[in-house]
PDB file of C-alpha atoms in Angstrom:
ATOM      1  CA  MET C   1     -15.888  -6.741   4.655  1.00 55.00           C
ATOM      2  CA  SER C   2     -12.051  -5.306   4.964  1.00 55.00           C
ATOM      3  CA  PHE C   3      -9.732  -5.164   1.392  1.00 52.00           C
ATOM      4  CA  LEU C   4      -7.690  -7.741   3.331  1.00 52.00           C
ATOM      5  CA  SER C   5     -10.398 -10.488   3.805  1.00 57.00           C
ATOM      6  CA  LYS C   6     -12.317 -10.078   0.859  1.00 55.00           C
ATOM      7  CA  LEU C   7      -8.408 -10.744  -0.976  1.00 52.00           C
ATOM      8  CA  ASN C   8      -8.397 -13.783   1.121  1.00 55.00           C
ATOM      9  CA  ARG C   9     -11.249 -15.575   0.006  1.00 58.00           C
ATOM     10  CA  VAL C  10     -10.570 -14.438  -3.793  1.00 57.00           C
ATOM     11  CA  LEU C  11      -7.188 -16.953  -3.059  1.00 53.00           C
ATOM     12  CA  LYS C  12      -9.228 -19.055  -1.500  1.00 54.00           C
ATOM     13  CA  LYS C  13     -11.689 -19.676  -4.541  1.00 53.00           C
ATOM     14  CA  VAL C  14      -8.294 -19.739  -6.556  1.00 50.00           C
ATOM     15  CA  ASP C  15      -6.603 -22.238  -4.331  1.00 48.00           C
ATOM     16  CA  THR C  16     -10.000 -24.769  -4.140  1.00 48.00           C
ATOM     17  CA  ASP C  17     -12.118 -23.318  -6.791  1.00 47.00           C
ATOM     18  CA  ILE C  18      -9.715 -23.670 -10.144  1.00 46.00           C
ATOM     19  CA  PRO C  19      -7.921 -26.819 -11.386  1.00 45.00           C
ATOM     20  CA  ARG C  20      -3.781 -26.266 -11.736  1.00 49.00           C
ATOM     21  CA  SER C  21      -4.187 -27.337 -15.335  1.00 45.00           C
ATOM     22  CA  HIS C  22      -6.237 -24.021 -16.494  1.00 50.00           C
ATOM     23  CA  GLY C  23      -3.704 -21.850 -16.358  1.00 65.00           C
ATOM     24  CA  SER C  24      -0.689 -20.488 -13.536  1.00 92.00           C
ATOM     25  CA  ILE C  25      -1.050 -17.483 -11.855  1.00 95.00           C
ATOM     26  CA  VAL C  26       1.293 -14.855 -10.426  1.00 96.00           C
ATOM     27  CA  ILE C  27       0.151 -11.909  -7.813  1.00 95.00           C
ATOM     28  CA  LEU C  28       1.551  -8.641  -8.094  1.00 95.00           C
ATOM     29  CA  LYS C  29       1.369  -6.753  -5.218  1.00 93.00           C
ATOM     30  CA  ASP C  30       2.725  -3.133  -3.052  1.00 91.00           C
ATOM     31  CA  GLN C  31       3.807  -4.630  -0.014  1.00 90.00           C
ATOM     32  CA  LYS C  32       5.172  -2.368   2.704  1.00 88.00           C
ATOM     33  CA  ALA C  33       6.108  -2.507   6.389  1.00 87.00           C
ATOM     34  CA  TYR C  34       3.472  -3.212   9.117  1.00 86.00           C
ATOM     35  CA  ASP C  35       2.848   0.353  10.313  1.00 89.00           C
ATOM     36  CA  ALA C  36       3.546   2.690   6.514  1.00 86.00           C
ATOM     37  CA  HIS C  37       0.672   3.722   5.181  1.00 84.00           C
ATOM     38  CA  GLY C  38       0.514   3.609   1.189  1.00 84.00           C
ATOM     39  CA  GLY C  39       1.705   6.832   0.583  1.00 83.00           C
ATOM     40  CA  THR C  40       0.780  10.691  -0.710  1.00 86.00           C
ATOM     41  CA  GLY C  41      -1.485  10.190  -2.922  1.00 84.00           C
ATOM     42  CA  SER C  42      -1.129  13.456  -6.091  1.00 85.00           C
ATOM     43  CA  THR C  43      -4.716  15.134  -7.828  1.00 86.00           C
ATOM     44  CA  SER C  44      -2.345  15.640 -11.572  1.00 86.00           C
ATOM     45  CA  GLY C  45      -4.564  13.104 -13.319  1.00 90.00           C
ATOM     46  CA  TRP C  46      -3.855   9.202 -14.320  1.00 94.00           C
ATOM     47  CA  ASN C  47      -0.241   8.615 -11.452  1.00 91.00           C
ATOM     48  CA  ALA C  48       0.855   4.760 -11.438  1.00 91.00           C
ATOM     49  CA  ARG C  49       0.154   2.177  -7.807  1.00 90.00           C
ATOM     50  CA  ASN C  50       3.932   0.293  -5.947  1.00 90.00           C
ATOM     51  CA  LEU C  51       4.151  -3.318  -7.209  1.00 92.00           C
ATOM     52  CA  ASN C  52       6.773  -4.146  -5.376  1.00 89.00           C
ATOM     53  CA  THR C  53       6.093  -8.357  -4.602  1.00 90.00           C
ATOM     54  CA  LYS C  54       5.302 -10.885  -6.597  1.00 92.00           C
ATOM     55  CA  TYR C  55       4.039 -13.657  -5.444  1.00 92.00           C
ATOM     56  CA  GLY C  56       3.999 -17.442  -8.338  1.00 90.00           C
ATOM     57  CA  ASN C  57       6.294 -19.303 -10.604  1.00 79.00           C
ATOM     58  CA  GLY C  58       5.063 -17.849 -13.774  1.00 85.00           C
ATOM     59  CA  ASP C  59       7.496 -16.441 -15.097  1.00 90.00           C
ATOM     60  CA  PHE C  60       4.943 -14.556 -17.680  1.00 96.00           C
ATOM     61  CA  VAL C  61       5.582 -11.552 -15.965  1.00 95.00           C
ATOM     62  CA  THR C  62       8.266  -9.867 -15.665  1.00 92.00           C
ATOM     63  CA  GLY C  63       9.273  -6.873 -13.976  1.00 90.00           C
ATOM     64  CA  THR C  64      11.592  -5.188 -11.074  1.00 85.00           C
ATOM     65  CA  PHE C  65      10.078  -6.810  -7.657  1.00 85.00           C
ATOM     66  CA  ALA C  66      12.701  -6.314  -5.599  1.00 75.00           C
ATOM     67  CA  GLY C  67      10.345  -6.223  -2.106  1.00 69.00           C
ATOM     68  CA  THR C  68       9.038  -3.877   0.633  1.00 65.00           C
ATOM     69  CA  GLY C  69      10.817  -0.019  -0.229  1.00 62.00           C
ATOM     70  CA  ASN C  70      11.517  -0.937  -3.848  1.00 64.00           C
ATOM     71  CA  SER C  71       9.214   1.664  -5.975  1.00 74.00           C
ATOM     72  CA  ASN C  72       8.563  -0.762  -9.441  1.00 81.00           C
ATOM     73  CA  THR C  73       5.037   0.468 -10.835  1.00 87.00           C
ATOM     74  CA  ALA C  74       5.517  -1.131 -14.568  1.00 93.00           C
ATOM     75  CA  PHE C  75       4.735  -5.221 -14.853  1.00 95.00           C
ATOM     76  CA  THR C  76       5.717  -6.582 -18.979  1.00 96.00           C
ATOM     77  CA  ILE C  77       4.187  -9.908 -19.792  1.00 97.00           C
ATOM     78  CA  ALA C  78       4.247 -12.300 -22.428  1.00 97.00           C
ATOM     79  CA  PRO C  79       2.546 -12.823 -25.023  1.00 97.00           C
ATOM     80  CA  GLY C  80      -1.057 -15.337 -24.318  1.00 96.00           C
ATOM     81  CA  ASP C  81      -4.055 -15.232 -23.099  1.00 96.00           C
ATOM     82  CA  TYR C  82      -5.132 -13.665 -18.961  1.00 96.00           C
ATOM     83  CA  TYR C  83      -7.588 -13.200 -16.635  1.00 97.00           C
ATOM     84  CA  ILE C  84      -6.190 -10.114 -14.522  1.00 96.00           C
ATOM     85  CA  ASN C  85      -7.926  -8.576 -11.362  1.00 95.00           C
ATOM     86  CA  PHE C  86      -7.116  -5.828  -9.288  1.00 94.00           C
ATOM     87  CA  TYR C  87      -7.492  -4.017  -6.347  1.00 91.00           C
ATOM     88  CA  ALA C  88      -7.057  -0.081  -4.629  1.00 90.00           C
ATOM     89  CA  PRO C  89      -7.559   1.277  -1.214  1.00 87.00           C
ATOM     90  CA  MET C  90      -7.476   5.357  -1.062  1.00 83.00           C
ATOM     91  CA  TYR C  91      -7.984   6.634   2.272  1.00 81.00           C
ATOM     92  CA  PHE C  92     -10.897   9.286   2.125  1.00 72.00           C
ATOM     93  CA  PRO C  93     -10.669  10.231  -1.307  1.00 69.00           C
ATOM     94  CA  ASP C  94     -13.835  12.658  -2.350  1.00 76.00           C
ATOM     95  CA  TYR C  95     -14.227  10.584  -5.775  1.00 77.00           C
ATOM     96  CA  GLY C  96     -11.462   8.693  -6.306  1.00 82.00           C
ATOM     97  CA  VAL C  97     -10.766   5.515  -9.421  1.00 88.00           C
ATOM     98  CA  HIS C  98      -8.263   2.928 -10.648  1.00 90.00           C
ATOM     99  CA  ARG C  99      -7.398   1.612 -13.863  1.00 95.00           C
ATOM    100  CA  LEU C 100      -5.354  -1.256 -15.894  1.00 96.00           C
ATOM    101  CA  TYR C 101      -3.166   0.743 -18.732  1.00 97.00           C
ATOM    102  CA  ASN C 102      -1.162  -0.555 -21.406  1.00 97.00           C
ATOM    103  CA  ASN C 103       1.866   1.467 -21.294  1.00 96.00           C
ATOM    104  CA  THR C 104       2.432  -0.963 -25.327  1.00 97.00           C
ATOM    105  CA  THR C 105      -0.818   0.086 -26.501  1.00 97.00           C
ATOM    106  CA  SER C 106      -1.814   3.519 -25.104  1.00 97.00           C
ATOM    107  CA  THR C 107      -4.578   1.669 -23.961  1.00 97.00           C
ATOM    108  CA  VAL C 108      -6.580   1.232 -21.548  1.00 97.00           C
ATOM    109  CA  GLU C 109      -7.126  -2.446 -20.351  1.00 95.00           C
ATOM    110  CA  THR C 110     -10.053  -2.368 -17.539  1.00 93.00           C
ATOM    111  CA  ILE C 111     -11.963   0.714 -15.281  1.00 90.00           C
ATOM    112  CA  SER C 112     -12.926   0.875 -11.654  1.00 89.00           C
ATOM    113  CA  CYS C 113     -16.198   1.999 -10.286  1.00 80.00           C
ATOM    114  CA  ALA C 114     -15.842   4.798  -9.044  1.00 74.00           C
ATOM    115  CA  GLN C 115     -15.804   5.947  -5.151  1.00 74.00           C
ATOM    116  CA  TYR C 116     -16.441   8.457  -2.665  1.00 69.00           C
ATOM    117  CA  ALA C 117     -15.268   8.978  -0.139  1.00 69.00           C
ATOM    118  CA  GLY C 118     -15.855  12.771   0.622  1.00 67.00           C
ATOM    119  CA  SER C 119     -15.847  15.195   3.309  1.00 63.00           C
ATOM    120  CA  GLY C 120     -16.113  13.758   7.008  1.00 64.00           C
ATOM    121  CA  SER C 121     -16.684  10.252   5.364  1.00 61.00           C
ATOM    122  CA  ASP C 122     -11.942   9.838   6.904  1.00 64.00           C
ATOM    123  CA  GLN C 123     -12.762   6.006   5.707  1.00 76.00           C
ATOM    124  CA  ASN C 124     -10.749   3.593   3.243  1.00 76.00           C
ATOM    125  CA  VAL C 125     -12.506   2.318  -0.499  1.00 79.00           C
ATOM    126  CA  TYR C 126     -11.930  -0.312  -2.145  1.00 81.00           C
ATOM    127  CA  HIS C 127     -11.459  -0.474  -6.442  1.00 84.00           C
ATOM    128  CA  ASP C 128     -11.243  -3.366  -7.793  1.00 88.00           C
ATOM    129  CA  GLY C 129     -11.698  -4.716 -11.456  1.00 92.00           C
ATOM    130  CA  ASP C 130     -10.981  -7.825 -14.121  1.00 93.00           C
ATOM    131  CA  THR C 131     -10.381  -8.696 -17.730  1.00 95.00           C
ATOM    132  CA  PHE C 132      -9.301 -10.572 -19.985  1.00 96.00           C
ATOM    133  CA  VAL C 133      -6.502  -9.331 -21.974  1.00 96.00           C
ATOM    134  CA  GLN C 134      -4.719 -11.226 -24.815  1.00 96.00           C
ATOM    135  CA  ILE C 135      -1.635 -10.318 -25.944  1.00 97.00           C
ATOM    136  CA  ARG C 136      -0.034 -11.200 -29.441  1.00 95.00           C
ATOM    137  CA  GLY C 137       3.490 -10.771 -30.542  1.00 94.00           C
ATOM    138  CA  GLN C 138       5.269  -8.701 -28.178  1.00 95.00           C
ATOM    139  CA  LYS C 139       5.600  -8.404 -24.646  1.00 97.00           C
ATOM    140  CA  ASN C 140       3.569  -5.719 -23.115  1.00 97.00           C
ATOM    141  CA  GLU C 141       3.524  -3.120 -20.633  1.00 96.00           C
ATOM    142  CA  PHE C 142       1.730  -2.546 -18.320  1.00 96.00           C
ATOM    143  CA  GLN C 143       0.716  -0.413 -14.921  1.00 95.00           C
ATOM    144  CA  MET C 144      -1.902  -0.076 -12.258  1.00 94.00           C
ATOM    145  CA  GLU C 145      -2.522   3.817 -12.029  1.00 94.00           C
ATOM    146  CA  TYR C 146      -4.553   5.916 -10.059  1.00 91.00           C
ATOM    147  CA  ASN C 147      -7.346   8.489 -10.147  1.00 90.00           C
ATOM    148  CA  LEU C 148      -8.100  10.930  -6.844  1.00 88.00           C
ATOM    149  CA  GLN C 149      -9.948  14.097  -5.966  1.00 84.00           C
ATOM    150  CA  ALA C 150      -8.487  15.279  -3.043  1.00 81.00           C
ATOM    151  CA  SER C 151      -6.068  14.842  -1.758  1.00 81.00           C
ATOM    152  CA  HIS C 152      -5.075  14.080   2.938  1.00 80.00           C
ATOM    153  CA  GLY C 153      -1.763  12.540   3.076  1.00 79.00           C
ATOM    154  CA  GLY C 154       0.667   9.684   3.828  1.00 81.00           C
ATOM    155  CA  TYR C 155      -2.843   8.232   3.824  1.00 80.00           C
ATOM    156  CA  ASP C 156      -4.486   7.661  -0.049  1.00 82.00           C
ATOM    157  CA  LEU C 157      -2.437   5.010  -1.079  1.00 82.00           C
ATOM    158  CA  GLY C 158      -4.664   2.917   2.463  1.00 82.00           C
ATOM    159  CA  PHE C 159      -4.250   3.110   5.848  1.00 82.00           C
ATOM    160  CA  ARG C 160      -1.454   0.572   7.595  1.00 83.00           C
ATOM    161  CA  GLN C 161      -3.039  -1.771   9.073  1.00 81.00           C
ATOM    162  CA  ASN C 162      -0.705  -1.325  12.770  1.00 79.00           C
ATOM    163  CA  LEU C 163      -1.775  -4.614  14.688  1.00 82.00           C
ATOM    164  CA  ASP C 164       1.377  -7.342  13.884  1.00 87.00           C
ATOM    165  CA  SER C 165       4.633  -6.364  13.376  1.00 88.00           C
ATOM    166  CA  GLY C 166       5.407  -9.244  11.916  1.00 89.00           C
ATOM    167  CA  LEU C 167       2.787  -8.962   8.839  1.00 89.00           C
ATOM    168  CA  PRO C 168       2.859  -6.151   5.994  1.00 89.00           C
ATOM    169  CA  SER C 169       0.745  -3.768   4.806  1.00 87.00           C
ATOM    170  CA  ILE C 170      -0.512  -4.947   1.268  1.00 90.00           C
ATOM    171  CA  PHE C 171      -1.824  -2.171  -0.981  1.00 90.00           C
ATOM    172  CA  THR C 172      -2.371  -2.646  -4.630  1.00 91.00           C
ATOM    173  CA  THR C 173      -2.839  -5.230  -5.858  1.00 94.00           C
ATOM    174  CA  VAL C 174      -2.287  -7.197  -8.935  1.00 95.00           C
ATOM    175  CA  ILE C 175      -3.926 -10.852  -9.578  1.00 96.00           C
ATOM    176  CA  ILE C 176      -2.449 -12.853 -13.361  1.00 96.00           C
ATOM    177  CA  ARG C 177      -3.486 -15.915 -14.704  1.00 96.00           C
ATOM    178  CA  LYS C 178      -2.646 -17.003 -17.434  1.00 95.00           C
ATOM    179  CA  LEU C 179      -4.925 -18.795 -19.717  1.00 94.00           C
ATOM    180  CA  ALA C 180      -3.416 -19.544 -22.799  1.00 84.00           C
TER     181      ALA C 180
END
């Protein structure tokens, strides 16, 4: 199942199965032009993923979401209880993994399963993870980070969709649901 199919399935489930009275939802994405790849990855430890587009009305999530082409990496969440889910592609990373990192507390909130797409595999892999986060007192700043073993060029962080010039290529996606 493709990343976009999986994401659309999750979003439809969120829209139909979760009453709106149970919390607000914000979706953050790394959105690029239809013919743009996700970017060249770095093999030097943990590196931030871009999140440049915000969907939803939740003012509990803030950041610089200026749309396609912006290179924002951090977002801030107000105090409260949240369920956070993420999806992020990698193309032919050998070993690769993603995590949700809390910059305010210097802690890892959750990590994806590691996946291997090694020599000769020539494929996209999709990492996903989810967690519950409680923020007390002050806003906390977060970012999505990745770690990969091998870099192969401008498509390391996801392969472009290149099928419809009217639609963007979507890479990292973070879904934040406010519970309380």
